[in-house]
Tab-separated table of C-alpha atoms and ligand atoms in Angstrom:
chain	number	residue	atom	x	y	z
C	30	MET	CA	116.025	97.563	82.046
C	31	ALA	CA	116.301	100.580	84.337
C	32	HIS	CA	119.829	101.663	85.135
C	33	MET	CA	119.173	101.810	88.877
C	34	ILE	CA	117.375	99.748	91.496
C	35	VAL	CA	115.604	101.303	94.459
C	36	ALA	CA	114.575	98.595	96.907
C	37	GLY	CA	112.434	99.026	100.009
C	38	ASN	CA	113.084	96.725	102.956
C	39	TRP	CA	109.990	96.979	105.135
C	40	LYS	CA	111.608	94.783	107.808
C	41	MET	CA	109.086	93.583	110.449
C	42	ASN	CA	106.777	96.539	109.931
C	43	ALA	CA	103.279	96.743	108.427
C	44	SER	CA	99.707	95.588	108.937
C	45	LYS	CA	97.044	94.662	106.410
C	46	SER	CA	95.732	98.198	106.334
C	47	ALA	CA	99.178	99.817	106.196
C	48	VAL	CA	100.139	97.529	103.314
C	49	THR	CA	96.948	98.416	101.439
C	50	GLU	CA	97.704	102.110	101.811
C	51	LEU	CA	101.385	101.802	100.912
C	52	LEU	CA	100.822	99.607	97.857
C	53	SER	CA	98.061	101.805	96.502
C	54	GLY	CA	100.253	104.885	96.939
C	55	LEU	CA	103.040	103.146	95.043
C	56	LYS	CA	100.752	101.920	92.280
C	57	ASP	CA	99.120	105.284	91.752
C	58	ASN	CA	102.395	107.138	91.320
C	59	VAL	CA	104.895	104.614	90.006
C	60	ALA	CA	104.835	106.352	86.624
C	61	SER	CA	106.667	109.293	88.219
C	62	VAL	CA	109.782	107.111	88.595
C	63	SER	CA	111.504	106.728	85.263
C	64	ASN	CA	115.063	105.589	85.886
C	65	ALA	CA	114.792	103.057	88.684
C	66	GLU	CA	113.338	99.612	89.021
C	67	LEU	CA	111.352	99.669	92.278
C	68	VAL	CA	111.362	96.574	94.478
C	69	VAL	CA	109.472	96.053	97.741
C	70	PHE	CA	110.378	93.533	100.436
C	71	PRO	CA	107.234	92.917	102.528
C	72	PRO	CA	107.107	90.516	105.473
C	73	PHE	CA	105.984	87.046	104.311
C	74	PRO	CA	102.302	87.327	105.377
C	75	TYR	CA	101.808	90.205	102.946
C	76	LEU	CA	103.322	88.561	99.862
C	77	ALA	CA	99.951	87.501	98.441
C	78	GLN	CA	98.624	91.026	98.870
C	79	ALA	CA	101.724	92.484	97.208
C	80	GLN	CA	101.494	90.000	94.339
C	81	ALA	CA	97.842	90.819	93.669
C	82	GLU	CA	98.230	94.586	93.981
C	83	LEU	CA	101.467	94.987	92.056
C	84	MET	CA	100.685	92.772	89.094
C	85	GLY	CA	101.294	94.699	85.889
C	86	THR	CA	102.772	97.756	87.643
C	87	GLY	CA	106.449	96.963	86.988
C	88	ILE	CA	107.160	97.090	90.734
C	89	ARG	CA	109.002	93.907	91.687
C	90	ILE	CA	108.723	91.882	94.887
C	91	GLY	CA	111.487	90.500	97.079
C	92	VAL	CA	111.736	88.593	100.345
C	93	GLN	CA	113.827	89.640	103.317
C	94	ASN	CA	115.174	86.181	104.097
C	95	ILE	CA	114.863	82.622	102.863
C	96	CYS	CA	115.639	79.052	103.887
C	97	ALA	CA	118.283	77.397	101.730
C	98	GLN	CA	116.430	74.041	101.917
C	99	ASP	CA	113.606	73.163	99.509
C	100	LYS	CA	111.158	71.620	101.989
C	101	GLY	CA	110.887	69.441	105.057
C	102	ALA	CA	111.282	69.636	108.808
C	103	TYR	CA	112.431	73.251	109.139
C	104	THR	CA	109.848	74.712	111.502
C	105	GLY	CA	109.206	78.379	110.965
C	106	GLU	CA	111.127	78.646	107.705
C	107	VAL	CA	109.994	79.638	104.203
C	108	SER	CA	111.456	78.089	101.050
C	109	LEU	CA	112.364	79.584	97.713
C	110	VAL	CA	109.781	77.341	96.048
C	111	MET	CA	107.094	78.970	98.196
C	112	ALA	CA	108.380	82.496	97.595
C	113	LYS	CA	108.421	81.897	93.857
C	114	GLU	CA	104.691	81.169	93.885
C	115	PHE	CA	104.168	84.820	94.817
C	116	ASP	CA	106.136	86.238	91.862
C	117	VAL	CA	109.148	87.044	93.994
C	118	SER	CA	112.176	88.189	91.968
C	119	TYR	CA	114.744	89.145	94.615
C	120	VAL	CA	115.978	87.677	97.906
C	121	LEU	CA	117.925	89.625	100.515
C	122	VAL	CA	120.781	87.514	101.813
C	123	GLY	CA	123.086	88.441	104.649
C	124	HIS	CA	121.289	91.552	105.857
C	125	SER	CA	123.235	92.807	108.870
C	126	GLU	CA	120.196	92.273	111.126
C	127	ARG	CA	120.162	88.585	110.091
C	128	ARG	CA	123.891	88.369	110.716
C	129	ALA	CA	123.794	90.133	114.090
C	130	LEU	CA	120.430	89.128	115.586
C	131	PHE	CA	120.090	85.634	114.105
C	132	ALA	CA	123.765	84.684	114.038
C	133	GLU	CA	123.912	84.036	110.297
C	134	ASP	CA	127.512	83.475	109.311
C	135	ASP	CA	129.232	83.804	105.954
C	136	SER	CA	128.743	80.141	105.096
C	137	GLN	CA	124.967	80.281	105.730
C	138	VAL	CA	124.764	83.485	103.726
C	139	ALA	CA	126.669	81.843	100.853
C	140	ALA	CA	124.334	78.813	100.987
C	141	LYS	CA	121.289	81.097	100.705
C	142	TYR	CA	122.925	82.954	97.806
C	143	VAL	CA	123.628	79.703	95.952
C	144	ALA	CA	120.124	78.320	96.615
C	145	THR	CA	118.532	81.583	95.425
C	146	GLN	CA	120.395	81.508	92.130
C	147	ALA	CA	119.638	77.815	91.687
C	148	MET	CA	115.951	78.793	91.711
C	149	GLN	CA	116.598	81.491	89.082
C	150	LEU	CA	115.931	84.281	91.557
C	151	THR	CA	118.319	87.176	92.153
C	152	PRO	CA	120.097	87.443	95.505
C	153	ILE	CA	120.864	90.877	96.903
C	154	LEU	CA	123.954	90.175	98.952
C	155	CYS	CA	124.212	92.626	101.859
C	156	VAL	CA	127.642	93.486	103.208
C	157	GLY	CA	128.944	96.126	105.574
C	158	GLU	CA	131.199	96.951	108.476
C	159	THR	CA	130.400	97.907	112.060
C	160	LEU	CA	131.488	101.239	113.499
C	161	GLU	CA	134.244	99.521	115.443
C	162	GLN	CA	135.568	97.829	112.320
C	163	ARG	CA	135.537	101.149	110.436
C	164	GLU	CA	137.382	102.899	113.255
C	165	GLN	CA	139.984	100.143	113.198
C	166	GLY	CA	140.518	100.783	109.464
C	167	ARG	CA	139.115	97.359	108.589
C	168	THR	CA	136.175	98.421	106.394
C	169	LEU	CA	137.497	97.053	103.110
C	170	SER	CA	138.860	93.830	104.559
C	171	VAL	CA	135.542	93.101	106.291
C	172	VAL	CA	133.423	93.874	103.240
C	173	ASN	CA	135.696	92.052	100.812
C	174	GLY	CA	135.844	89.095	103.209
C	175	GLN	CA	132.037	88.865	103.195
C	176	ILE	CA	132.091	88.928	99.401
C	177	GLN	CA	134.951	86.461	99.167
C	178	ALA	CA	132.890	83.880	101.091
C	179	VAL	CA	130.361	84.031	98.261
C	180	ILE	CA	133.018	83.962	95.537
C	181	ASP	CA	134.462	80.837	97.173
C	182	ALA	CA	131.055	79.148	97.215
C	183	ALA	CA	129.543	80.340	93.946
C	184	GLY	CA	132.390	81.727	91.822
C	185	GLY	CA	132.923	85.269	90.535
C	186	ALA	CA	130.818	84.667	87.424
C	187	SER	CA	127.753	84.255	89.667
C	188	PHE	CA	127.706	88.048	90.056
C	189	ALA	CA	126.181	88.233	86.572
C	190	HIS	CA	122.954	87.240	88.335
C	191	ALA	CA	123.256	89.048	91.653
C	192	VAL	CA	123.111	92.492	93.217
C	193	ILE	CA	125.225	93.713	96.115
C	194	ALA	CA	124.029	96.125	98.786
C	195	TYR	CA	126.724	97.918	100.734
C	196	GLU	CA	125.188	98.825	104.081
C	197	PRO	CA	127.510	100.147	106.756
C	198	VAL	CA	126.012	98.709	109.960
C	199	TRP	CA	126.536	102.007	111.783
C	200	ALA	CA	124.294	103.760	109.244
C	201	ILE	CA	121.327	101.371	109.372
C	202	GLY	CA	118.330	102.777	111.202
C	203	THR	CA	120.527	105.334	112.958
C	204	GLY	CA	119.906	108.408	110.829
C	205	LEU	CA	123.623	108.425	110.018
C	206	THR	CA	124.473	108.080	106.339
C	207	ALA	CA	127.880	107.381	104.862
C	208	SER	CA	128.953	110.457	102.934
C	209	PRO	CA	128.718	110.029	99.157
C	210	LYS	CA	132.539	109.958	99.087
C	211	GLN	CA	132.785	107.287	101.809
C	212	ALA	CA	130.166	105.176	100.080
C	213	GLN	CA	131.716	105.567	96.625
C	214	GLU	CA	135.106	104.503	97.991
C	215	VAL	CA	133.682	101.206	99.288
C	216	HIS	CA	131.527	100.595	96.209
C	217	ARG	CA	134.591	101.062	94.016
C	218	ALA	CA	136.619	98.668	96.168
C	219	ILE	CA	133.837	96.063	95.943
C	220	ARG	CA	133.743	96.331	92.155
C	221	ASP	CA	137.541	96.068	91.992
C	222	HIS	CA	137.553	93.027	94.275
C	223	ILE	CA	135.068	91.198	92.070
C	224	ALA	CA	136.865	92.385	88.912
C	225	ASP	CA	139.945	90.458	90.061
C	226	VAL	CA	138.068	87.219	89.383
C	227	ALA	CA	135.246	88.284	87.063
C	228	PRO	CA	135.964	91.573	85.251
C	229	GLU	CA	132.997	91.511	82.907
C	230	GLN	CA	130.501	90.648	85.642
C	231	ALA	CA	132.003	93.336	87.885
C	232	ARG	CA	131.403	95.991	85.232
C	233	GLY	CA	127.721	95.129	84.900
C	234	LEU	CA	127.109	94.514	88.607
C	235	LYS	CA	124.608	96.723	90.400
C	236	ILE	CA	125.853	97.837	93.806
C	237	LEU	CA	123.215	99.516	95.967
C	238	TYR	CA	123.894	101.736	98.959
C	239	GLY	CA	121.889	101.260	102.130
C	240	GLY	CA	121.884	103.021	105.477
C	241	SER	CA	119.400	105.736	106.387
C	242	VAL	CA	118.903	106.819	102.772
C	243	THR	CA	116.424	109.701	102.681
C	244	VAL	CA	114.909	111.921	100.034
C	245	ALA	CA	117.522	114.516	101.004
C	246	SER	CA	120.561	112.242	100.715
C	247	ALA	CA	119.547	110.046	97.777
C	248	GLU	CA	120.363	112.263	94.828
C	249	GLU	CA	123.989	112.876	95.738
C	250	LEU	CA	124.550	109.237	96.701
C	251	PHE	CA	123.034	107.983	93.452
C	252	ALA	CA	125.187	110.407	91.450
C	253	GLN	CA	128.357	108.524	92.455
C	254	ALA	CA	129.951	106.488	89.693
C	255	ASP	CA	129.702	103.106	91.423
C	256	ILE	CA	126.371	103.552	93.214
C	257	ASP	CA	123.565	101.946	91.236
C	258	GLY	CA	120.650	102.643	93.527
C	259	GLY	CA	119.638	102.117	97.110
C	260	LEU	CA	118.346	99.668	99.667
C	261	VAL	CA	116.013	101.752	101.782
C	262	GLY	CA	114.579	100.825	105.182
C	263	GLY	CA	112.596	103.410	107.150
C	264	ALA	CA	111.926	105.726	104.210
C	265	SER	CA	110.367	102.888	102.201
C	266	LEU	CA	107.385	102.632	104.548
C	267	GLN	CA	105.720	105.738	103.102
C	268	ALA	CA	104.863	105.746	99.401
C	269	ASP	CA	105.754	109.435	99.023
C	270	SER	CA	109.279	109.167	100.379
C	271	PHE	CA	110.023	105.863	98.650
C	272	LEU	CA	108.878	107.235	95.294
C	273	ALA	CA	110.822	110.459	95.808
C	274	ILE	CA	113.949	108.365	96.421
C	275	GLY	CA	113.124	106.465	93.227
C	276	ARG	CA	112.940	109.777	91.350
C	277	ALA	CA	116.385	110.717	92.689
C	278	ALA	CA	117.813	108.000	90.436
C	279	LYS	CA	118.790	109.981	87.369
A	2	PEP	C1	118.186	98.480	105.808
A	2	PEP	O1	118.016	97.875	106.837
A	2	PEP	O2	118.335	97.799	104.763
A	2	PEP	C2	118.246	99.936	105.818
A	2	PEP	C3	118.989	100.515	104.947
A	2	PEP	O3	117.523	100.610	106.785
A	2	PEP	P1	117.421	102.217	107.011
A	2	PEP	O4	117.259	102.860	105.661
A	2	PEP	O5	116.227	102.392	107.869
A	2	PEP	O6	118.704	102.620	107.661
């Protein structure tokens, strides 16, 4: 298994033709990435296309959100059972845009995390502070609080089958990136927090950095001891830049 994960969150971007172009660019050049598992997170309507195009390439598929219920009267929602039919491996839970724009709270995020693991899929738990929280010196308490909600619901040992993405809210889609030192500090604190309850799982846990990662910033970020890859938004929409970020994983 590759040491690093480089995941591309397409958010609500794409079209059939853009997806065709992006996936073929990824497929044609995936061999140039040797030390990162690549994962793409297309919007739901493009899952079938991603499944068909990426079969046998080693590029994994994830979904950006999920409903914690299996089936029933949940208009507009998509279940894990459905996602699994499209060879999905990963599920983003608690992305800051879900928390801020769709009012997802820690208990809903924890329920999605638990449901994802119950279906033998891997949650990528997204955590991060706002600019205001950072300026108030509350970064670590906010981030550890978001993680604690999941520990309370699922236990520390659950991190054997999960990934965390630290994404400072002020760095998402803004062009601002946490410095490698700032990011490493938080990643280390996250690992230490989980180690308090699950030391072995904390050691093996992959913690990705997200927030305006670019080809230029990736290499130094990924060189930090506790950074195990990236969750990439904007730069994952072009095959060239996404693959170059994948190659920055050494
Ligand atoms: C994201 O939303 O997960 C993200 C990191 O976006 P961007 O890279 O565009 O800041």
